[in-house]
């Protein structure tokens, strides 16, 4: 009888690239990876921060973590990053598509239109700037598609590999004000299913996590009140709609991430796991 306890030990020594890995959530995910011995390349458009985060985590966990410059919207930049990762760490076995986010330029000022906003179209859907909209949509959708195209080719050769996409609560039910981000994250769930099916017979699994609400750079301006430092009415609404009654801590993402990356979940592909304190289960009453 095999009495070996289930563990994430299979991940030790594997090579992972995480895009946007220098961000708030990415940093905590990298720490989770480092804790089980994964070798990580933090591929971020901001090389300076990627290097800094990599050095800090490498020291803290005595792990192999490097910073790499990459723009998830530029295939040539991704190919260059891949060559550098292959040279420094070896073939890529795990990809986490972490780059993404919203931007004020793709955000409406009002949540819902009423009679008073009919005369102020600039505050509504009608005033959205298409360049802002396009940028947010591209960063979240194309910024997942292109790295998947470039960084999974070693996995094809090995006939084994795993991809993790980062979705959002907005993918199930769009939040007011952020139509580009919501639509793009819905497209991530759809793409996760599509590519999981496409790659299922060549040994590559693709799943996603859908984080609930965490206070980070991209949403700070929406959920905190600049003057008081407390929650904005929107931030309070989120807490009220999260059955656990709080925002998440970025480290809450580590467990589900390791589960989906490890062989422990070797028969799991094409799913999205919400990590949300119950938000997606709650009907609001
Ligand atoms: P963040 O803004 O802290 O980090 C994003 C990182 O991506 C940054 O390091 C940035 O330099 C990098 N980046 C931006 N554009 C890039 C590009 N073109 N190429 C390469 N790197 C680029 O964001 P975060 O809050 O850590 O979010 C990480 C992921 O989680 C995103 O996909 C986000 O949409 C998603 N998410 C966040 C929350 C939340 O509450 N913060 C909730 C659900 C989902």
Coordinates of C-alpha atoms and ligand atoms in Angstrom, one line a residue:
X1 CA 0.0 0.0 0.0
X2 CA 1.3 3.5 -0.8
X3 CA 1.2 5.5 2.4
X4 CA 2.9 8.6 1.1
X5 CA 0.9 11.6 2.3
X6 CA -0.4 13.9 -0.4
X7 CA 1.8 17.0 -0.8
X8 CA 2.9 19.7 -3.2
X9 CA 6.5 18.2 -3.3
X10 CA 6.1 17.5 -7.0
X11 CA 6.4 21.2 -7.6
X12 CA 9.9 21.4 -6.1
X13 CA 12.4 22.3 -8.8
X14 CA 9.8 23.1 -11.5
X15 CA 10.3 26.2 -13.6
X16 CA 7.5 28.7 -13.5
X17 CA 7.0 32.0 -15.2
X18 CA 4.5 34.5 -13.8
X19 CA 3.6 37.5 -15.8
X20 CA 2.8 40.6 -13.7
X21 CA 4.5 38.8 -10.9
X22 CA 5.8 42.0 -9.3
X23 CA 2.3 43.2 -8.5
X24 CA 0.5 43.0 -5.1
X25 CA -1.2 39.6 -5.8
X26 CA 1.7 38.3 -7.9
X27 CA 4.2 38.8 -5.1
X28 CA 2.2 36.7 -2.6
X29 CA 1.7 34.0 -5.2
X30 CA 5.5 33.9 -5.9
X31 CA 6.0 33.5 -2.1
X32 CA 3.7 30.5 -2.1
X33 CA 5.6 29.0 -5.0
X34 CA 9.0 29.7 -3.4
X35 CA 7.7 28.0 -0.2
X36 CA 7.5 24.7 -2.1
X37 CA 10.7 25.1 -4.1
X38 CA 9.4 26.2 -7.5
X39 CA 12.0 28.2 -9.5
X40 CA 10.3 31.4 -10.6
X41 CA 10.8 33.9 -13.3
X42 CA 8.9 37.1 -12.5
X43 CA 8.1 38.5 -16.0
X44 CA 7.0 42.0 -15.6
X45 CA 7.0 45.2 -17.7
X46 CA 8.6 46.9 -14.7
X47 CA 12.0 45.1 -14.6
X48 CA 13.2 47.2 -11.7
X49 CA 10.4 46.1 -9.4
X50 CA 10.5 42.5 -10.7
X51 CA 14.3 42.4 -9.8
X52 CA 13.6 43.8 -6.4
X53 CA 10.7 41.5 -5.5
X54 CA 12.7 38.5 -6.9
X55 CA 15.7 39.3 -4.8
X56 CA 13.6 39.8 -1.6
X57 CA 11.7 36.5 -2.0
X58 CA 14.9 34.6 -3.1
X59 CA 16.5 35.7 0.1
X60 CA 13.5 35.1 2.4
X61 CA 12.9 31.6 1.1
X62 CA 16.4 30.6 0.0
X63 CA 14.8 30.0 -3.5
X64 CA 15.7 30.6 -7.1
X65 CA 13.7 33.6 -8.2
X66 CA 14.7 35.9 -11.0
X67 CA 13.3 39.1 -12.6
X68 CA 12.7 39.3 -16.3
X69 CA 11.5 42.2 -18.5
X70 CA 8.5 41.3 -20.6
X71 CA 5.5 43.1 -22.1
X72 CA 2.5 40.7 -22.3
X73 CA 1.2 42.7 -25.2
X74 CA 4.3 42.3 -27.4
X75 CA 5.1 38.8 -28.8
X76 CA 8.7 39.7 -29.6
X77 CA 9.3 40.8 -26.0
X78 CA 7.8 37.6 -24.7
X79 CA 10.0 35.5 -27.0
X80 CA 13.0 37.3 -25.8
X81 CA 11.9 36.7 -22.2
X82 CA 11.4 33.0 -22.9
X83 CA 14.9 32.7 -24.3
X84 CA 16.3 34.4 -21.2
X85 CA 14.3 32.1 -18.9
X86 CA 15.3 29.0 -20.8
X87 CA 19.0 30.0 -20.5
X88 CA 18.8 30.9 -16.8
X89 CA 16.3 28.3 -15.5
X90 CA 15.6 25.7 -18.2
X91 CA 12.4 24.7 -20.0
X92 CA 9.2 26.3 -18.7
X93 CA 6.8 23.9 -17.0
X94 CA 4.3 26.3 -15.4
X95 CA 2.8 29.5 -16.6
X96 CA 0.8 31.9 -14.4
X97 CA -0.9 34.7 -16.4
X98 CA -1.0 37.4 -13.7
X99 CA -0.6 40.6 -15.6
X100 CA -3.9 42.5 -15.7
X101 CA -5.9 45.2 -14.1
X102 CA -8.3 48.1 -14.6
X103 CA -7.6 51.8 -15.3
X104 CA -9.5 55.0 -14.4
X105 CA -9.7 55.8 -18.2
X106 CA -12.0 52.8 -18.7
X107 CA -14.2 53.6 -15.7
X108 CA -17.5 55.4 -15.7
X109 CA -18.0 58.1 -13.1
X110 CA -21.6 57.0 -12.2
X111 CA -22.7 53.5 -11.3
X112 CA -26.1 53.8 -12.9
X113 CA -27.6 56.5 -15.1
X114 CA -30.6 58.5 -13.9
X115 CA -32.3 61.6 -15.2
X116 CA -29.6 63.9 -13.8
X117 CA -26.8 62.1 -15.8
X118 CA -28.6 62.2 -19.1
X119 CA -27.2 65.8 -19.5
X120 CA -23.7 64.6 -18.4
X121 CA -22.8 61.9 -20.9
X122 CA -19.1 62.3 -20.0
X123 CA -19.9 60.6 -16.6
X124 CA -21.5 57.6 -18.1
X125 CA -21.1 54.8 -20.6
X126 CA -21.5 57.3 -23.4
X127 CA -18.4 59.2 -22.3
X128 CA -16.1 56.2 -22.2
X129 CA -12.8 56.8 -24.0
X130 CA -12.2 54.0 -26.5
X131 CA -8.4 54.1 -26.1
X132 CA -8.7 53.5 -22.4
X133 CA -11.3 50.7 -23.0
X134 CA -9.1 49.0 -25.6
X135 CA -6.0 49.1 -23.4
X136 CA -7.8 47.5 -20.4
X137 CA -9.4 44.9 -22.6
X138 CA -6.1 44.1 -24.3
X139 CA -4.1 43.9 -21.1
X140 CA -6.4 41.4 -19.6
X141 CA -7.4 39.3 -22.6
X142 CA -4.6 39.5 -25.2
X143 CA -2.2 39.8 -22.2
X144 CA -3.2 36.3 -21.3
X145 CA -3.5 34.8 -24.8
X146 CA -0.1 35.9 -26.1
X147 CA 2.0 34.6 -23.1
X148 CA 0.1 31.3 -23.4
X149 CA 1.1 31.1 -27.0
X150 CA 4.8 31.8 -26.3
X151 CA 5.4 30.3 -22.9
X152 CA 3.7 26.9 -23.3
X153 CA 5.9 25.6 -26.2
X154 CA 8.3 23.8 -23.9
X155 CA 5.3 22.1 -22.3
X156 CA 4.2 20.9 -25.7
X157 CA 7.6 19.3 -26.2
X158 CA 7.5 17.7 -22.7
X159 CA 3.8 16.7 -23.2
X160 CA 3.3 18.0 -19.6
X161 CA 2.6 21.4 -18.2
X162 CA 0.1 23.6 -16.4
X163 CA -1.3 27.1 -16.9
X164 CA -3.1 29.3 -14.4
X165 CA -5.1 32.3 -15.4
X166 CA -6.2 35.1 -13.1
X167 CA -9.9 35.9 -13.5
X168 CA -12.1 38.0 -11.2
X169 CA -15.5 38.2 -9.6
X170 CA -16.3 40.5 -12.4
X171 CA -16.3 37.6 -14.8
X172 CA -19.5 36.2 -13.2
X173 CA -21.4 39.4 -12.5
X174 CA -20.0 42.7 -13.8
X175 CA -19.4 45.4 -11.2
X176 CA -20.7 48.8 -12.1
X177 CA -18.3 51.4 -13.6
X178 CA -15.8 49.0 -15.1
X179 CA -17.2 47.5 -18.3
X180 CA -13.9 46.8 -20.1
X181 CA -12.3 45.0 -17.1
X182 CA -15.5 43.0 -16.5
X183 CA -15.9 41.9 -20.1
X184 CA -12.2 41.1 -20.4
X185 CA -12.3 38.9 -17.2
X186 CA -15.4 37.1 -18.5
X187 CA -13.4 36.4 -21.7
X188 CA -10.6 34.9 -19.4
X189 CA -13.1 32.3 -18.1
X190 CA -14.2 31.4 -21.6
X191 CA -10.6 31.3 -22.9
X192 CA -9.6 29.1 -19.9
X193 CA -12.2 26.5 -21.0
X194 CA -11.4 26.8 -24.7
X195 CA -7.7 26.4 -24.4
X196 CA -8.0 23.7 -21.7
X197 CA -10.0 21.6 -24.2
X198 CA -7.6 22.5 -27.0
X199 CA -4.6 21.3 -25.1
X200 CA -6.1 18.5 -23.0
X201 CA -4.7 15.7 -25.2
X202 CA -1.1 17.0 -25.2
X203 CA -0.7 17.0 -21.4
X204 CA -1.2 20.7 -20.6
X205 CA -3.8 21.6 -18.0
X206 CA -5.3 25.1 -17.9
X207 CA -7.3 26.5 -15.0
X208 CA -8.0 29.8 -13.4
X209 CA -8.6 31.4 -10.0
X210 CA -11.1 34.2 -9.6
X211 CA -10.0 36.4 -6.7
X212 CA -12.7 38.3 -4.9
X213 CA -11.8 41.6 -3.3
X214 CA -8.3 42.6 -2.2
X215 CA -7.2 46.1 -1.7
X216 CA -4.5 46.7 -4.3
X217 CA -3.1 49.5 -6.5
X218 CA -5.7 49.0 -9.3
X219 CA -8.7 49.4 -7.1
X220 CA -7.5 51.5 -4.1
X221 CA -9.0 54.7 -5.7
X222 CA -12.4 53.0 -5.9
X223 CA -12.7 51.3 -2.5
X224 CA -10.9 53.6 -0.1
X225 CA -11.9 57.2 0.8
X226 CA -8.7 59.3 0.1
X227 CA -9.6 61.8 2.8
X228 CA -10.6 59.5 5.7
X229 CA -8.6 56.4 4.8
X230 CA -11.7 54.3 5.6
X231 CA -13.9 52.5 3.1
X232 CA -15.6 54.5 0.3
X233 CA -19.3 53.7 0.0
X234 CA -18.3 51.2 -2.8
X235 CA -15.7 49.6 -0.5
X236 CA -18.3 49.3 2.3
X237 CA -20.7 47.7 -0.2
X238 CA -18.2 45.1 -1.1
X239 CA -17.6 44.2 2.5
X240 CA -21.4 44.0 3.1
X241 CA -21.7 41.6 0.2
X242 CA -18.8 39.4 1.3
X243 CA -20.3 36.8 3.7
X244 CA -16.9 36.7 5.6
X245 CA -17.3 40.4 6.1
X246 CA -13.8 41.5 5.0
X247 CA -11.4 42.1 2.0
X248 CA -9.1 39.1 1.3
X249 CA -5.4 39.0 2.1
X250 CA -3.3 38.3 -1.0
X251 CA -1.8 35.3 0.7
X252 CA -5.3 33.7 0.6
X253 CA -4.6 32.9 -3.1
X254 CA -1.6 30.6 -2.3
X255 CA -3.5 27.4 -1.4
X256 CA -5.7 27.2 -4.5
X257 CA -2.8 28.2 -6.7
X258 CA -0.6 25.4 -5.5
X259 CA -3.5 22.9 -5.7
X260 CA -4.1 23.8 -9.4
X261 CA -0.4 23.7 -10.3
X262 CA 0.5 20.5 -8.6
X263 CA -0.1 17.0 -9.9
X264 CA -2.4 16.7 -6.9
X265 CA -5.0 18.1 -9.4
X266 CA -3.9 16.1 -12.4
X267 CA -7.4 15.3 -13.6
X268 CA -8.6 19.0 -13.2
X269 CA -8.7 21.2 -16.2
X270 CA -10.8 24.0 -17.6
X271 CA -12.2 25.2 -14.2
X272 CA -12.3 28.6 -12.4
X273 CA -12.0 28.6 -8.6
X274 CA -13.5 31.6 -6.8
X275 CA -11.4 32.8 -3.8
X276 CA -13.8 35.3 -2.5
X277 CA -14.9 34.9 1.1
X278 CA -18.3 33.7 -0.2
X279 CA -19.0 36.7 -2.4
X280 CA -20.1 34.7 -5.5
X281 CA -22.3 32.4 -3.4
X282 CA -24.3 35.3 -1.8
X283 CA -27.5 36.6 -3.2
X284 CA -27.3 39.8 -1.2
X285 CA -30.2 39.0 1.2
Ligands
LIG1 P1 -1.0 45.0 -9.7 O1 -1.3 46.2 -10.5 O2 -0.5 45.1 -8.3 O3 0.1 44.2 -10.5 C1 0.0 44.0 -11.9 C2 1.4 43.8 -12.4 O4 1.4 43.6 -13.8 C3 2.4 45.0 -12.1 O5 3.6 44.5 -11.5 C4 2.6 45.6 -13.5 O6 3.9 46.2 -13.7 C5 2.4 44.4 -14.4 N1 2.0 44.7 -15.8 C6 1.2 45.7 -16.2 N2 1.1 45.7 -17.5 C7 2.0 44.8 -18.0 C8 2.4 44.4 -19.3 N3 1.9 44.9 -20.4 N4 3.3 43.4 -19.4 C9 3.8 42.8 -18.2 N5 3.5 43.1 -17.0 C10 2.6 44.1 -16.9 O7 -2.3 44.1 -9.8 P2 -2.8 43.0 -8.8 O8 -3.9 43.6 -8.0 O9 -1.7 42.2 -8.2 O10 -3.6 42.0 -9.9 C11 -3.0 40.9 -10.4 C12 -4.1 40.1 -11.2 O11 -5.2 39.8 -10.4 C13 -4.6 40.9 -12.3 O12 -4.9 40.1 -13.4 C14 -5.9 41.5 -11.7 O13 -6.9 41.8 -12.7 C15 -6.4 40.3 -10.9 N6 -7.3 40.6 -9.8 C16 -7.1 41.5 -8.9 C17 -8.0 41.7 -7.9 C18 -7.7 42.6 -6.8 O14 -8.6 42.8 -5.9 N7 -6.6 43.3 -6.8 C19 -9.2 40.9 -7.8 C20 -9.4 40.0 -8.9 C21 -8.5 39.8 -9.8

